[in-house]
PDB file of C-alpha atoms and ligand atoms in Angstrom:
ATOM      1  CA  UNK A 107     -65.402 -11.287  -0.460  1.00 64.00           C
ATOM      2  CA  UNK A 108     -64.238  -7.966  -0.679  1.00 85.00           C
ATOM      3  CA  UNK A 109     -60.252  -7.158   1.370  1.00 94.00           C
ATOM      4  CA  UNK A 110     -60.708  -5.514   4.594  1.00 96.00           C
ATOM      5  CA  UNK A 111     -60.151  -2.295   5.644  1.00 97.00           C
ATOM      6  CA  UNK A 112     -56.861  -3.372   7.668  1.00 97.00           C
ATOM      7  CA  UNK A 113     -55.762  -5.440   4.270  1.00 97.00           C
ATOM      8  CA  UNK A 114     -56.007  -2.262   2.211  1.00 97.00           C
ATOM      9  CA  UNK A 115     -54.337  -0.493   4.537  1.00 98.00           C
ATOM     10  CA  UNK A 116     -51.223  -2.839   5.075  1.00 98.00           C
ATOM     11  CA  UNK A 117     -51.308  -3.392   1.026  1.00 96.00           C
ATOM     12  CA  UNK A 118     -51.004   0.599   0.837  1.00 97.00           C
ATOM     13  CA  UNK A 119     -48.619   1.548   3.603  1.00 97.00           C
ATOM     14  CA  UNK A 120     -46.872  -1.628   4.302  1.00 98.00           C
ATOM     15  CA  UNK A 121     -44.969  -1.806   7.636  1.00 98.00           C
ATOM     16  CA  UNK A 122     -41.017  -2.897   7.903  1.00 98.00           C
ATOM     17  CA  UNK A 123     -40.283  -2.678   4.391  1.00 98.00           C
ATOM     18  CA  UNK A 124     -36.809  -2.883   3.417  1.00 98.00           C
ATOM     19  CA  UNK A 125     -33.837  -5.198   4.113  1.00 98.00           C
ATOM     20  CA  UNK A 126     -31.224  -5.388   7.326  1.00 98.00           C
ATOM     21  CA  UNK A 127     -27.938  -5.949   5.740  1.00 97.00           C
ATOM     22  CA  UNK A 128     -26.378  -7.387   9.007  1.00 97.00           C
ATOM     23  CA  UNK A 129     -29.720  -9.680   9.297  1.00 98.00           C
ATOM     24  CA  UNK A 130     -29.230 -12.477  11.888  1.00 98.00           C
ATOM     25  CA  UNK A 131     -31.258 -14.488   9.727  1.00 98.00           C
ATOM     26  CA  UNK A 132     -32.411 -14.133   6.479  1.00 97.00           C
ATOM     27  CA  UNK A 133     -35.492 -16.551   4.744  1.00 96.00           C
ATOM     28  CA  UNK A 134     -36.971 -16.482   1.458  1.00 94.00           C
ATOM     29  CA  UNK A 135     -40.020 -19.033   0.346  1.00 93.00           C
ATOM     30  CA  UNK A 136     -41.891 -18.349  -2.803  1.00 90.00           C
ATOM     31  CA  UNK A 137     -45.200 -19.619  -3.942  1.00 85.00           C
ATOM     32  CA  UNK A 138     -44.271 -22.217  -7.074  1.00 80.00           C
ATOM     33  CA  UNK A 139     -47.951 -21.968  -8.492  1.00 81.00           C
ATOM     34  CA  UNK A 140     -47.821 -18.244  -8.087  1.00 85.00           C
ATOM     35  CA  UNK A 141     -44.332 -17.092  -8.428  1.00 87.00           C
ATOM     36  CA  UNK A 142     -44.783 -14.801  -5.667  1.00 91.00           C
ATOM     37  CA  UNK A 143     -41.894 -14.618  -3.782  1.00 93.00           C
ATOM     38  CA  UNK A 144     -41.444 -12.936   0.122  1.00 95.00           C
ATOM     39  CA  UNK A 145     -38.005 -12.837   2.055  1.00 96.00           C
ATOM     40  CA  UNK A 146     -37.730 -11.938   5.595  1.00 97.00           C
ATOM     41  CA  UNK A 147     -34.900 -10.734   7.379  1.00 98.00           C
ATOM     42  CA  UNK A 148     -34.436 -10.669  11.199  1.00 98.00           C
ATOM     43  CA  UNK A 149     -32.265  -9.248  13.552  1.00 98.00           C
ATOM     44  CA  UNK A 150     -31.694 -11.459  16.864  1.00 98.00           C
ATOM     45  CA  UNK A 151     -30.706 -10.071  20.615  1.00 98.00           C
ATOM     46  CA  UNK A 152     -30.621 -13.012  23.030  1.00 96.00           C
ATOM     47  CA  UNK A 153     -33.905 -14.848  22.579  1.00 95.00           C
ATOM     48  CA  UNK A 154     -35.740 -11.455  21.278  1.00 98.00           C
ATOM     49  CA  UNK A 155     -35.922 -10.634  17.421  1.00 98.00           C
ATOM     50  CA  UNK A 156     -35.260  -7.388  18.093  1.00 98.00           C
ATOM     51  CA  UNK A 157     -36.056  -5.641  14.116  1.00 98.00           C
ATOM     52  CA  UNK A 158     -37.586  -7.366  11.396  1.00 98.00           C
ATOM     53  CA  UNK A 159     -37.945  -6.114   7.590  1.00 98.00           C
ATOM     54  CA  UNK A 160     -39.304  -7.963   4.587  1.00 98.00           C
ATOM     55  CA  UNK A 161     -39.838  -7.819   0.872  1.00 97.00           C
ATOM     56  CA  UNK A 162     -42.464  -9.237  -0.958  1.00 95.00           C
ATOM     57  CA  UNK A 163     -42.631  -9.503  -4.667  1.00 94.00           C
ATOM     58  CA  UNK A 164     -46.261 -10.389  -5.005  1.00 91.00           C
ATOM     59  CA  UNK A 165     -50.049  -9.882  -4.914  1.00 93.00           C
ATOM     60  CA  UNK A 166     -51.372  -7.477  -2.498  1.00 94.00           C
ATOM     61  CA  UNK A 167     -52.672 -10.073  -0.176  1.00 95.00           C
ATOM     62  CA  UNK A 168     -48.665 -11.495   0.329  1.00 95.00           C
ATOM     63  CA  UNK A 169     -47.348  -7.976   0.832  1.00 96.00           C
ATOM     64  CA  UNK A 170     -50.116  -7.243   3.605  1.00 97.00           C
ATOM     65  CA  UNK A 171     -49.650 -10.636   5.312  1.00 97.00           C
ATOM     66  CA  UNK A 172     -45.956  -9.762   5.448  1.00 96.00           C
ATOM     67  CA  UNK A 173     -46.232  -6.899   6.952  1.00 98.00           C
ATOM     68  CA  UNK A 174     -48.714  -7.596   9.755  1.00 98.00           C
ATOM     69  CA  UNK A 175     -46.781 -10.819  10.231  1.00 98.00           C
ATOM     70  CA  UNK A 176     -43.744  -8.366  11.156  1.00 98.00           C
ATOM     71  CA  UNK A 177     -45.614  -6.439  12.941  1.00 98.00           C
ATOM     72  CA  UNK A 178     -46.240  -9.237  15.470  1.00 98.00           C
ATOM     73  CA  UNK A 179     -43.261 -11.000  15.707  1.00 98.00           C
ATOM     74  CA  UNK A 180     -41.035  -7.131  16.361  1.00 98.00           C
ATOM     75  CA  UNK A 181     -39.727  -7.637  19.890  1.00 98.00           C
ATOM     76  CA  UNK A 182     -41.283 -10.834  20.460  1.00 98.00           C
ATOM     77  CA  UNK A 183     -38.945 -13.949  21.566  1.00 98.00           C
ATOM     78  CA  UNK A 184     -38.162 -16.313  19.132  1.00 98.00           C
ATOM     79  CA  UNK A 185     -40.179 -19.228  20.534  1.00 97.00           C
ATOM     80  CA  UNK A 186     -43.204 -16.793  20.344  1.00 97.00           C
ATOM     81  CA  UNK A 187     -42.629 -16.011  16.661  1.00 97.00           C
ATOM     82  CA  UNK A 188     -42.605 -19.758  15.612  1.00 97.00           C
ATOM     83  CA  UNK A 189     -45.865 -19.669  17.361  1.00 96.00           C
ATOM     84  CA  UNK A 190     -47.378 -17.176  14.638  1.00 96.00           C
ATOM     85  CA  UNK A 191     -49.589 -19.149  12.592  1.00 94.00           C
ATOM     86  CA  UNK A 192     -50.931 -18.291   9.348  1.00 94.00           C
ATOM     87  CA  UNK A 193     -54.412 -17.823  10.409  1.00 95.00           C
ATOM     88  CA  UNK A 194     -53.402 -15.903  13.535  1.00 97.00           C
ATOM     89  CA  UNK A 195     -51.992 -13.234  10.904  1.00 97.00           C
ATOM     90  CA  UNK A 196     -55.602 -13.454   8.568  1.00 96.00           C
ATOM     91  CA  UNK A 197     -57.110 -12.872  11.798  1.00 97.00           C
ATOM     92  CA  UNK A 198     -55.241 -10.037  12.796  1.00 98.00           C
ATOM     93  CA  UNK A 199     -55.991  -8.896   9.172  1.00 97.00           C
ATOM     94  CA  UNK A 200     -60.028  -9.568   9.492  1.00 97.00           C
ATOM     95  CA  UNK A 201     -59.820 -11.862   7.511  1.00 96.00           C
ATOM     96  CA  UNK A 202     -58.568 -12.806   3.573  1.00 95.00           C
ATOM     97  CA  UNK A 203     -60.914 -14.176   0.644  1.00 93.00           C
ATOM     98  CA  UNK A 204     -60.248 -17.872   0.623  1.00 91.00           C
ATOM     99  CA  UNK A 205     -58.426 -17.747  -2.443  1.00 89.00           C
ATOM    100  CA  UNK A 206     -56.211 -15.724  -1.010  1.00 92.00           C
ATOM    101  CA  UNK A 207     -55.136 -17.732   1.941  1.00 90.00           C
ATOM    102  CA  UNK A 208     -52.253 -19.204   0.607  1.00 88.00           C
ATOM    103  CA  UNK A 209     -50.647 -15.773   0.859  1.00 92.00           C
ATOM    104  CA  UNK A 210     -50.731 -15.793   4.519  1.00 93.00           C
ATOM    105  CA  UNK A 211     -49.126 -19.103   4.322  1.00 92.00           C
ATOM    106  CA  UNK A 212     -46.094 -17.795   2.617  1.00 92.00           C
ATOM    107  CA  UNK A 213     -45.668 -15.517   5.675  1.00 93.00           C
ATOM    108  CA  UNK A 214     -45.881 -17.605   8.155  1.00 94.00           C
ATOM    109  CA  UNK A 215     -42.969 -19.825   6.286  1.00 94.00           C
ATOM    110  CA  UNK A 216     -40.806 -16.855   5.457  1.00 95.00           C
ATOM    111  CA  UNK A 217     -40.279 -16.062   9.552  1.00 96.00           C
ATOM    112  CA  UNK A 218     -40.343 -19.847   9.892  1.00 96.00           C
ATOM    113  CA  UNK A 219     -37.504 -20.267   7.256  1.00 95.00           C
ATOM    114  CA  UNK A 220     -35.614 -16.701   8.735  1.00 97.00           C
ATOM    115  CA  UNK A 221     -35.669 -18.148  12.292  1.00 97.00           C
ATOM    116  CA  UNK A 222     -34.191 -21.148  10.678  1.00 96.00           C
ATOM    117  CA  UNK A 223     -31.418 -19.573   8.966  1.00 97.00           C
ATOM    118  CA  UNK A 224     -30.392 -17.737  12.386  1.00 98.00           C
ATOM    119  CA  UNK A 225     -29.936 -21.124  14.042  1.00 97.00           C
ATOM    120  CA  UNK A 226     -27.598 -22.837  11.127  1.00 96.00           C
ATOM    121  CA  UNK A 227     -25.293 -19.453  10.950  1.00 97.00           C
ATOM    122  CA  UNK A 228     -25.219 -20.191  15.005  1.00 96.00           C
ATOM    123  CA  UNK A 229     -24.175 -23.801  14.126  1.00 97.00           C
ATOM    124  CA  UNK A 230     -27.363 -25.493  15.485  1.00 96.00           C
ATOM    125  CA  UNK A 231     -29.508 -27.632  13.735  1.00 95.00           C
ATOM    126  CA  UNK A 232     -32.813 -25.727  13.510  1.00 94.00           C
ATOM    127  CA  UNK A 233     -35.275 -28.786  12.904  1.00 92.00           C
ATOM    128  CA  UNK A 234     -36.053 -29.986  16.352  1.00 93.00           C
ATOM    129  CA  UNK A 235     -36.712 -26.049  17.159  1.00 94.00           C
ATOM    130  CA  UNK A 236     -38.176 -24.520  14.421  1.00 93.00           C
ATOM    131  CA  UNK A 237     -40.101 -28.041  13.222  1.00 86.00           C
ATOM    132  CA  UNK A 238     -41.793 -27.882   9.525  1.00 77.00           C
ATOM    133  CA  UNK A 239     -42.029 -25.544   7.423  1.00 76.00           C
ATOM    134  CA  UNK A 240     -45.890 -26.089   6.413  1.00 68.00           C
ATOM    135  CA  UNK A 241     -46.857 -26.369   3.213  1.00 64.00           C
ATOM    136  CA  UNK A 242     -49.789 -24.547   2.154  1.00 58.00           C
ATOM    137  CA  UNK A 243     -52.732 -27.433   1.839  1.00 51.00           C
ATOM    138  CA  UNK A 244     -55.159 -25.187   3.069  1.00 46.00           C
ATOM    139  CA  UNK A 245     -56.301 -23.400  -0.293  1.00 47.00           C
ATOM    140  CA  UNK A 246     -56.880 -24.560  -4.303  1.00 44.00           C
ATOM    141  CA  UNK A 247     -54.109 -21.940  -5.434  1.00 48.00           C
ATOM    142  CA  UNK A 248     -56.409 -21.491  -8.479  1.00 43.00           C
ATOM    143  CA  UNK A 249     -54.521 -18.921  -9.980  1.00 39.00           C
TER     144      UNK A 249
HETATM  145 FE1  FES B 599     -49.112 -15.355  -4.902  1.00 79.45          FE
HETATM  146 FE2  FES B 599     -50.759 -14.155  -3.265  1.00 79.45          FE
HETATM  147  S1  FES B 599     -48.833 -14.974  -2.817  1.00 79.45           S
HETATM  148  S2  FES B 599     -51.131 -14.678  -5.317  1.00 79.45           S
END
C-alpha cells in the first residue's frame, strides 16, 4: 500500500512544527523498536489547548501523524483531545500501510503524555483524567 495523497502532503509540509517555550505541557514518547522519537508541546487556556507544536524525529509516517494529530486537537478542549484516537488520526490521513500504524500510535501518546504533564505542573494527579497511555499492540513493528 502506497501513502496517501494527504500523508505525502503532511510528510512534506508538516503543520505546527516547532516548539512553545512557555508550553503548558510538554510530552515526549518514543518508539523503543524504532527509535523514533515525537514530543508535543501544548499551550492550555481554561479547558481549551489553545496552540499546539510538535517535533518528530522519525519516519515520514510519525511526522505526518503528528501533524494531523495537531491539527485536530488546536482549539479543541482538553477532554476532546484525550478523545483523539490513533485510528481517528489514520483516518483523517486515509489511511497508513499497516506497518506503519504504530506511528500513529506514537501520536496519539505524545498529546496523551503532554495533557498529562499539564495536569502534574497544576499539581493534579493526571491518571484518573488522562487514563493509559496505550501501548502500541496493534502492529508487528517489523522494522
Ligand atoms: Fe518509527 Fe514510524 S515511528 S518507523
Amino acid at each position: 500500500m502506497a501513502y496517501s495523497e494527504k500523508v505525502m502532503d503532511h510528510f512534506a509540509n508538516p503543520r505546527n512544527v516547532g516548539e512553545i517555550p512557555d508550553a503548558d505541557g510538554v510530552g515526549e514518547v518514543g518508539n523503543p523498536k524504532c527509535g523514533d522519537i515525537m514530543r508535543m508541546y501544548i499551550k492550555v487556556d481554561g479547558d481549551v489547548i489553545t496552540d499546539v507544536k510538535f517535533k518528530t524525529f522519525g519516519c515520514g509516517a510519525a511526522i505526518a501523524t503528528s501533524s494531523m494529530a495537531t491539527e485536530l486537537i488546536k482549539g479543541k478542549k482538553i477532554e476532546d483531545a484525550l478523545k483523539l484516537t490513533n485510528k481517528a488520526v489514520m483516518e483523517a490521513l486515509d489511511g497508513l500501510p499497516p506497518v506503519k500504524v504504530h506511528c500513529s500510535v506514537l501520536a496519539e501518546q505524545a498529546i496523551k503524555s503532554a495533557v498529562a504533564d499539564y495536569y502534574k505542573k497544576k499539581g493534579i494527579d493526571p491518571a484518573p483524567i488522562v487514563g493509559d497511555i496505550p501501548e502500541c499492540e496493534s502492529c508487528a513493528c517489523e522494522l
